[in-house]
PDB file of C-alpha atoms in Angstrom:
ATOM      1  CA  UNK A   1    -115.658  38.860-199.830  1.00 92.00           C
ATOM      2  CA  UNK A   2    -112.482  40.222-199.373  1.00 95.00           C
ATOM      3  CA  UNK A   3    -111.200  43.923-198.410  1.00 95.00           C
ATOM      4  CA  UNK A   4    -107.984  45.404-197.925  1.00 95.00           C
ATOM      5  CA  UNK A   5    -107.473  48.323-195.688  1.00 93.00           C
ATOM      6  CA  UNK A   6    -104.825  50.608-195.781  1.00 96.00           C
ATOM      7  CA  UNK A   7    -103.029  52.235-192.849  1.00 96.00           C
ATOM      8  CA  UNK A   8    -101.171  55.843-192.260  1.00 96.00           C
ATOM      9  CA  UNK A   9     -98.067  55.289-190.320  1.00 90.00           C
ATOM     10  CA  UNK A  10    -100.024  56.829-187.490  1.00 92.00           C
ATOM     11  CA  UNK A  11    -103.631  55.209-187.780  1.00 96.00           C
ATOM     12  CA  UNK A  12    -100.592  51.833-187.422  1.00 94.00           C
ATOM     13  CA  UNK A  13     -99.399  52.587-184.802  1.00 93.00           C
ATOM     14  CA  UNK A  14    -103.036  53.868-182.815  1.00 96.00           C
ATOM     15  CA  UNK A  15    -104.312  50.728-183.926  1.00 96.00           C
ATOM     16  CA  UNK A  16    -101.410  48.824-182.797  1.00 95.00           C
ATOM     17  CA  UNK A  17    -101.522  50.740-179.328  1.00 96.00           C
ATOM     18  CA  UNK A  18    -105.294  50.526-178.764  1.00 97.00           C
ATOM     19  CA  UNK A  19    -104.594  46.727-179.214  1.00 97.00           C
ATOM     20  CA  UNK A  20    -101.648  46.806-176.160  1.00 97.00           C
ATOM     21  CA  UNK A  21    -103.824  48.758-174.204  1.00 97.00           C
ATOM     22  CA  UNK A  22    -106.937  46.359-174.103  1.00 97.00           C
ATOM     23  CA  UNK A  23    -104.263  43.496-173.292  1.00 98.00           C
ATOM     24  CA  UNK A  24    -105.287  42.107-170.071  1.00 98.00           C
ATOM     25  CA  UNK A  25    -101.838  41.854-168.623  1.00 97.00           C
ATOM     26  CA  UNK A  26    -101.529  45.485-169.311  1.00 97.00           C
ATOM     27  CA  UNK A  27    -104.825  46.279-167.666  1.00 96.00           C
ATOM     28  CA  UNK A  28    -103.378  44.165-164.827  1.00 96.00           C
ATOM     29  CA  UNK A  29    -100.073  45.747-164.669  1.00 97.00           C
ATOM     30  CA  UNK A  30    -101.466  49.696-165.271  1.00 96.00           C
ATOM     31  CA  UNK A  31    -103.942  49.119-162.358  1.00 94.00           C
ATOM     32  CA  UNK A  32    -102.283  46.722-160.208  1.00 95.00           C
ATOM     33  CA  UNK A  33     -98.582  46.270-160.608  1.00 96.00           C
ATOM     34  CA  UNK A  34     -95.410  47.887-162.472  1.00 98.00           C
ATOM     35  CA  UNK A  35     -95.569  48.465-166.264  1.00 98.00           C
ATOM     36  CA  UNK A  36     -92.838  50.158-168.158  1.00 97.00           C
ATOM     37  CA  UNK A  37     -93.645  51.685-171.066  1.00 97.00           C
ATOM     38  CA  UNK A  38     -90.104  52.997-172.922  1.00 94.00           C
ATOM     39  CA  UNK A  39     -89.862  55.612-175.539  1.00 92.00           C
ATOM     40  CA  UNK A  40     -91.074  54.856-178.546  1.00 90.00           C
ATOM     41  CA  UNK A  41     -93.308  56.083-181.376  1.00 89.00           C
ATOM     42  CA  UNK A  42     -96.202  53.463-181.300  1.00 92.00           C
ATOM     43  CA  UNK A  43     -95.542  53.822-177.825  1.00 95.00           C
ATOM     44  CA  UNK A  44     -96.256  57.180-177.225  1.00 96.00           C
ATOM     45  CA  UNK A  45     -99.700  56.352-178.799  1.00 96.00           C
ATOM     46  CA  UNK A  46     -99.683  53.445-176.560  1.00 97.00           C
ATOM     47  CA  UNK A  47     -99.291  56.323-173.385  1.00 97.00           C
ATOM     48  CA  UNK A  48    -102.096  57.816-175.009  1.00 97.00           C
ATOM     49  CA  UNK A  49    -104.313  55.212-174.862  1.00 97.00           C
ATOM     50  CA  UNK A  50    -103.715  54.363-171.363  1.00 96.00           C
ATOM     51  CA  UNK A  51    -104.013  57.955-170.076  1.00 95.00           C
ATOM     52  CA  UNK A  52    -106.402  59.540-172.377  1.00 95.00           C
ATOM     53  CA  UNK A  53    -103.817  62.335-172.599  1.00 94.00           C
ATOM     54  CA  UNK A  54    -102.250  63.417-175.438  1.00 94.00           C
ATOM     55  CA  UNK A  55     -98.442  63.884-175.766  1.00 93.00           C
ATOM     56  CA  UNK A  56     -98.297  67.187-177.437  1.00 91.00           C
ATOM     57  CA  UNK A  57     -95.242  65.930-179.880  1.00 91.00           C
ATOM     58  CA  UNK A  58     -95.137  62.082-180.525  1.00 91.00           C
ATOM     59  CA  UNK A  59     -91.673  62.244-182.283  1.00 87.00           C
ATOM     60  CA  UNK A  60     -89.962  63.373-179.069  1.00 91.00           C
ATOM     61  CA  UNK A  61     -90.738  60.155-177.178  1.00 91.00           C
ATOM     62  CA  UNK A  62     -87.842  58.432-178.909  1.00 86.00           C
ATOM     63  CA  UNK A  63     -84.653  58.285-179.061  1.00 79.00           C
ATOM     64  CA  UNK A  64     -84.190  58.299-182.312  1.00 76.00           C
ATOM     65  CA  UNK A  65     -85.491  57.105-185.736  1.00 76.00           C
ATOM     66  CA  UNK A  66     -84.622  54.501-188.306  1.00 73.00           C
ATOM     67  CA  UNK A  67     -85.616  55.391-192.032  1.00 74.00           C
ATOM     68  CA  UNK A  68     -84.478  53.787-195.838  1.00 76.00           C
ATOM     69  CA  UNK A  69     -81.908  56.753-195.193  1.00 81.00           C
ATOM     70  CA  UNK A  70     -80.420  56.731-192.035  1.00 79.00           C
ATOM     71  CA  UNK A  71     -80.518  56.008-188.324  1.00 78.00           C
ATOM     72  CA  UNK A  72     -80.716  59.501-186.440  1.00 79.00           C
ATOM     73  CA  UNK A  73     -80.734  60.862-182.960  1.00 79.00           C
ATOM     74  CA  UNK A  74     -83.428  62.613-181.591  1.00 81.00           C
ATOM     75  CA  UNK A  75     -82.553  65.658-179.972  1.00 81.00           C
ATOM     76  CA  UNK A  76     -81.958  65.133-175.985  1.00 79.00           C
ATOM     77  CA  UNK A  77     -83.519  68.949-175.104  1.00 86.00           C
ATOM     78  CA  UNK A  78     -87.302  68.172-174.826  1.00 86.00           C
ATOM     79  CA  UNK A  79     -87.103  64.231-175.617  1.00 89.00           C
ATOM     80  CA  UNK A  80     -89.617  62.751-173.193  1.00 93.00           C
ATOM     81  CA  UNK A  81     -88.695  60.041-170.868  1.00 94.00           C
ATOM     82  CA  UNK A  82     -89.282  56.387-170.589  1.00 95.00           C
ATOM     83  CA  UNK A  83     -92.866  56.199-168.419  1.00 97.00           C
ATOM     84  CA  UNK A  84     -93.383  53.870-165.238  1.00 98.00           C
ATOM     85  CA  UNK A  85     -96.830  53.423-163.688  1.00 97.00           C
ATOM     86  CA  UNK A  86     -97.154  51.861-160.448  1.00 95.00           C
ATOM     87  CA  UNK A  87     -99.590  51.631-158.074  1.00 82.00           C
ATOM     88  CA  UNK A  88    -101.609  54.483-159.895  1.00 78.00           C
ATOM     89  CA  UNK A  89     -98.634  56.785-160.337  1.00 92.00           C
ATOM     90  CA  UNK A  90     -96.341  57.749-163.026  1.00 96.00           C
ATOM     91  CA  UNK A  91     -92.820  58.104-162.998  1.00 96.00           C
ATOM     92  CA  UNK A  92     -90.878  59.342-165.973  1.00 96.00           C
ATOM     93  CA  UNK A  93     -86.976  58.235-166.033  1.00 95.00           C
ATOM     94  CA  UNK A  94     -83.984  57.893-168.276  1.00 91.00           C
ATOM     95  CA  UNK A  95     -82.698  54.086-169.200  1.00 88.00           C
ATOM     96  CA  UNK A  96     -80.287  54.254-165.846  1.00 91.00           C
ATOM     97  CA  UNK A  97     -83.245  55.223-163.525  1.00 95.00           C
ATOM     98  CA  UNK A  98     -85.312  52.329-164.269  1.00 95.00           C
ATOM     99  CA  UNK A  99     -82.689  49.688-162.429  1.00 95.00           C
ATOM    100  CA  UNK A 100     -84.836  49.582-159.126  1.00 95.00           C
ATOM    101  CA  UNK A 101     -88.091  49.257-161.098  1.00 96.00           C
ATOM    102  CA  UNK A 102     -86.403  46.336-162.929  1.00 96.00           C
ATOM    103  CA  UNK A 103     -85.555  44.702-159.684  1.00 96.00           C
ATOM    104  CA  UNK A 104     -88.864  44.536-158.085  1.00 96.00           C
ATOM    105  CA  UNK A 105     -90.430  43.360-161.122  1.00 97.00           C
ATOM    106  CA  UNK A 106     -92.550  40.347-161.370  1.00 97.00           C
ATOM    107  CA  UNK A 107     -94.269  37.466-163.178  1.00 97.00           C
ATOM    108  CA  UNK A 108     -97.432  39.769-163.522  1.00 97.00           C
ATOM    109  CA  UNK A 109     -95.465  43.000-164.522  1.00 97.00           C
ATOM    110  CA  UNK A 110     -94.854  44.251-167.932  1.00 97.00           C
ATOM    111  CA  UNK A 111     -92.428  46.092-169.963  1.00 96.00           C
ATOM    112  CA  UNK A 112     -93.449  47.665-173.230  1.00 96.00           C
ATOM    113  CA  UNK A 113     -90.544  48.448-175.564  1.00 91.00           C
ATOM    114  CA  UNK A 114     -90.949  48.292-179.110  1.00 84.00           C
ATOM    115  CA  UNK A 115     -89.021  46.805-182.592  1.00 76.00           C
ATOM    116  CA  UNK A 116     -87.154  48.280-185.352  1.00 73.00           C
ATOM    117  CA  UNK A 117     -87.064  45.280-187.026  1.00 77.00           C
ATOM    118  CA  UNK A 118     -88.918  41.920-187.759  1.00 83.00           C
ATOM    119  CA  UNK A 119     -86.277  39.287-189.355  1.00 87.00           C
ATOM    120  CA  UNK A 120     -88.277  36.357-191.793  1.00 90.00           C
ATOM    121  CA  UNK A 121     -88.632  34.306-188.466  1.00 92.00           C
ATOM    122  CA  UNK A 122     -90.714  37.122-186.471  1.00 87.00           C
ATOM    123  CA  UNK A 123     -87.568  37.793-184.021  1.00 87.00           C
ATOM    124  CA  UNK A 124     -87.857  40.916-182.882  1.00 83.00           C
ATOM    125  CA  UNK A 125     -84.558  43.765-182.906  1.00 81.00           C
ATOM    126  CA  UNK A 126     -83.497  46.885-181.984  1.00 75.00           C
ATOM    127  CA  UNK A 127     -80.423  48.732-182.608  1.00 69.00           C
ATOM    128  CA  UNK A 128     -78.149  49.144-179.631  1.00 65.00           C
ATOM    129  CA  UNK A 129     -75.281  51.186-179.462  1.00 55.00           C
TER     130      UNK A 129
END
Protein backbone atom coordinates (compact mmCIF):
# COMPACT_ATOMS: atom_id res chain seq x y z
CA UNK A 1 0.00 0.00 0.00
CA UNK A 2 1.14 3.24 -0.57
CA UNK A 3 -0.23 6.87 0.55
CA UNK A 4 0.86 10.23 0.01
CA UNK A 5 0.12 12.95 2.42
CA UNK A 6 0.08 16.39 1.76
CA UNK A 7 1.28 19.22 4.00
CA UNK A 8 0.16 23.13 4.55
CA UNK A 9 3.20 25.21 4.92
CA UNK A 10 2.19 25.33 8.55
CA UNK A 11 1.05 21.63 9.39
CA UNK A 12 5.31 21.46 7.79
CA UNK A 13 6.61 23.21 9.81
CA UNK A 14 4.44 21.85 13.30
CA UNK A 15 5.36 18.60 12.16
CA UNK A 16 8.86 19.47 11.60
CA UNK A 17 8.96 21.25 15.15
CA UNK A 18 7.12 18.54 17.11
CA UNK A 19 9.94 16.32 15.63
CA UNK A 20 12.93 18.89 17.19
CA UNK A 21 11.14 19.02 20.22
CA UNK A 22 10.99 15.18 21.05
CA UNK A 23 14.88 15.18 20.10
CA UNK A 24 16.60 13.97 23.09
CA UNK A 25 19.43 16.43 22.95
CA UNK A 26 16.83 19.07 22.98
CA UNK A 27 15.04 17.56 25.93
CA UNK A 28 18.55 17.52 27.44
CA UNK A 29 19.49 20.97 26.59
CA UNK A 30 15.70 22.66 27.45
CA UNK A 31 15.88 20.95 30.91
CA UNK A 32 19.42 20.76 31.66
CA UNK A 33 21.74 22.98 29.73
CA UNK A 34 21.72 26.06 27.14
CA UNK A 35 19.61 25.78 23.94
CA UNK A 36 19.25 28.60 21.52
CA UNK A 37 16.49 28.66 19.57
CA UNK A 38 16.89 31.78 16.78
CA UNK A 39 14.13 33.39 14.90
CA UNK A 40 12.65 31.56 12.54
CA UNK A 41 9.28 30.43 11.16
CA UNK A 42 9.40 26.58 11.84
CA UNK A 43 11.02 27.82 14.75
CA UNK A 44 8.56 29.75 16.28
CA UNK A 45 6.42 26.52 16.07
CA UNK A 46 9.38 24.84 17.45
CA UNK A 47 8.99 27.59 20.73
CA UNK A 48 5.62 26.43 20.72
CA UNK A 49 6.15 23.08 21.19
CA UNK A 50 8.58 23.43 23.89
CA UNK A 51 6.49 25.92 25.92
CA UNK A 52 3.02 25.00 25.15
CA UNK A 53 2.53 28.73 24.51
CA UNK A 54 1.51 30.16 21.58
CA UNK A 55 3.30 33.11 19.87
CA UNK A 56 0.41 35.26 19.01
CA UNK A 57 2.03 36.16 15.35
CA UNK A 58 4.45 33.46 13.92
CA UNK A 59 5.64 35.74 11.00
CA UNK A 60 7.25 38.20 13.42
CA UNK A 61 9.80 35.70 14.74
CA UNK A 62 11.95 36.27 11.68
CA UNK A 63 13.87 38.38 10.24
CA UNK A 64 12.75 38.23 7.15
CA UNK A 65 11.34 35.97 4.37
CA UNK A 66 12.54 34.38 1.18
CA UNK A 67 9.75 33.75 -1.56
CA UNK A 68 9.90 32.86 -5.75
CA UNK A 69 9.66 36.83 -5.58
CA UNK A 70 11.90 38.33 -3.36
CA UNK A 71 13.92 38.31 -0.16
CA UNK A 72 12.22 40.88 2.34
CA UNK A 73 12.76 42.34 5.74
CA UNK A 74 10.55 41.88 8.40
CA UNK A 75 9.68 44.86 10.14
CA UNK A 76 12.09 45.50 13.35
CA UNK A 77 8.93 47.20 15.56
CA UNK A 78 7.34 44.05 17.16
CA UNK A 79 9.82 41.32 15.54
CA UNK A 80 10.39 38.89 18.40
CA UNK A 81 13.78 37.99 19.53
CA UNK A 82 16.05 35.07 19.24
CA UNK A 83 14.99 32.75 22.57
CA UNK A 84 17.64 31.24 25.12
CA UNK A 85 16.57 28.74 27.79
CA UNK A 86 18.83 27.91 30.48
CA UNK A 87 18.56 26.39 33.52
CA UNK A 88 14.63 26.70 33.31
CA UNK A 89 14.63 30.32 32.21
CA UNK A 90 14.18 32.20 29.10
CA UNK A 91 16.02 34.92 27.79
CA UNK A 92 15.05 36.70 24.62
CA UNK A 93 18.09 38.65 22.78
CA UNK A 94 19.14 40.18 19.51
CA UNK A 95 22.11 38.29 17.37
CA UNK A 96 24.85 40.60 19.43
CA UNK A 97 23.43 39.54 22.89
CA UNK A 98 23.87 35.96 22.44
CA UNK A 99 28.02 36.23 22.48
CA UNK A 100 28.23 35.15 26.26
CA UNK A 101 25.69 32.35 25.73
CA UNK A 102 27.90 31.22 22.81
CA UNK A 103 30.91 31.16 25.02
CA UNK A 104 29.75 28.96 27.73
CA UNK A 105 28.33 26.59 25.40
CA UNK A 106 29.04 22.97 25.39
CA UNK A 107 29.22 19.48 23.86
CA UNK A 108 25.63 18.82 25.30
CA UNK A 109 24.16 22.30 24.30
CA UNK A 110 22.20 23.10 21.28
CA UNK A 111 21.51 25.78 18.89
CA UNK A 112 18.44 25.67 16.71
CA UNK A 113 18.62 27.91 13.63
CA UNK A 114 16.98 26.99 10.60
CA UNK A 115 17.65 26.78 6.41
CA UNK A 116 16.56 28.71 3.51
CA UNK A 117 17.96 26.43 1.35
CA UNK A 118 18.85 22.68 0.73
CA UNK A 119 21.53 22.45 -2.31
CA UNK A 120 21.32 18.64 -4.30
CA UNK A 121 23.93 17.46 -1.62
CA UNK A 122 21.62 18.26 1.58
CA UNK A 123 24.07 21.30 2.65
CA UNK A 124 22.25 23.45 4.44
CA UNK A 125 22.23 27.74 3.71
CA UNK A 126 21.12 30.80 4.76
CA UNK A 127 21.40 34.15 3.37
CA UNK A 128 23.73 36.47 5.20
CA UNK A 129 24.10 39.93 4.64
Amino acid sequence: MKAQVTLTPAEGKRLIAHCVANMEAVRKAYREGILVVATGTTNAYLVEELTGLELPDKGMFTAGVVTGEAASITVAEGRYKHRVYEGGSMVECTTGELVPFLARMGPEDVFVKGANAIDPYGDAGIPVS
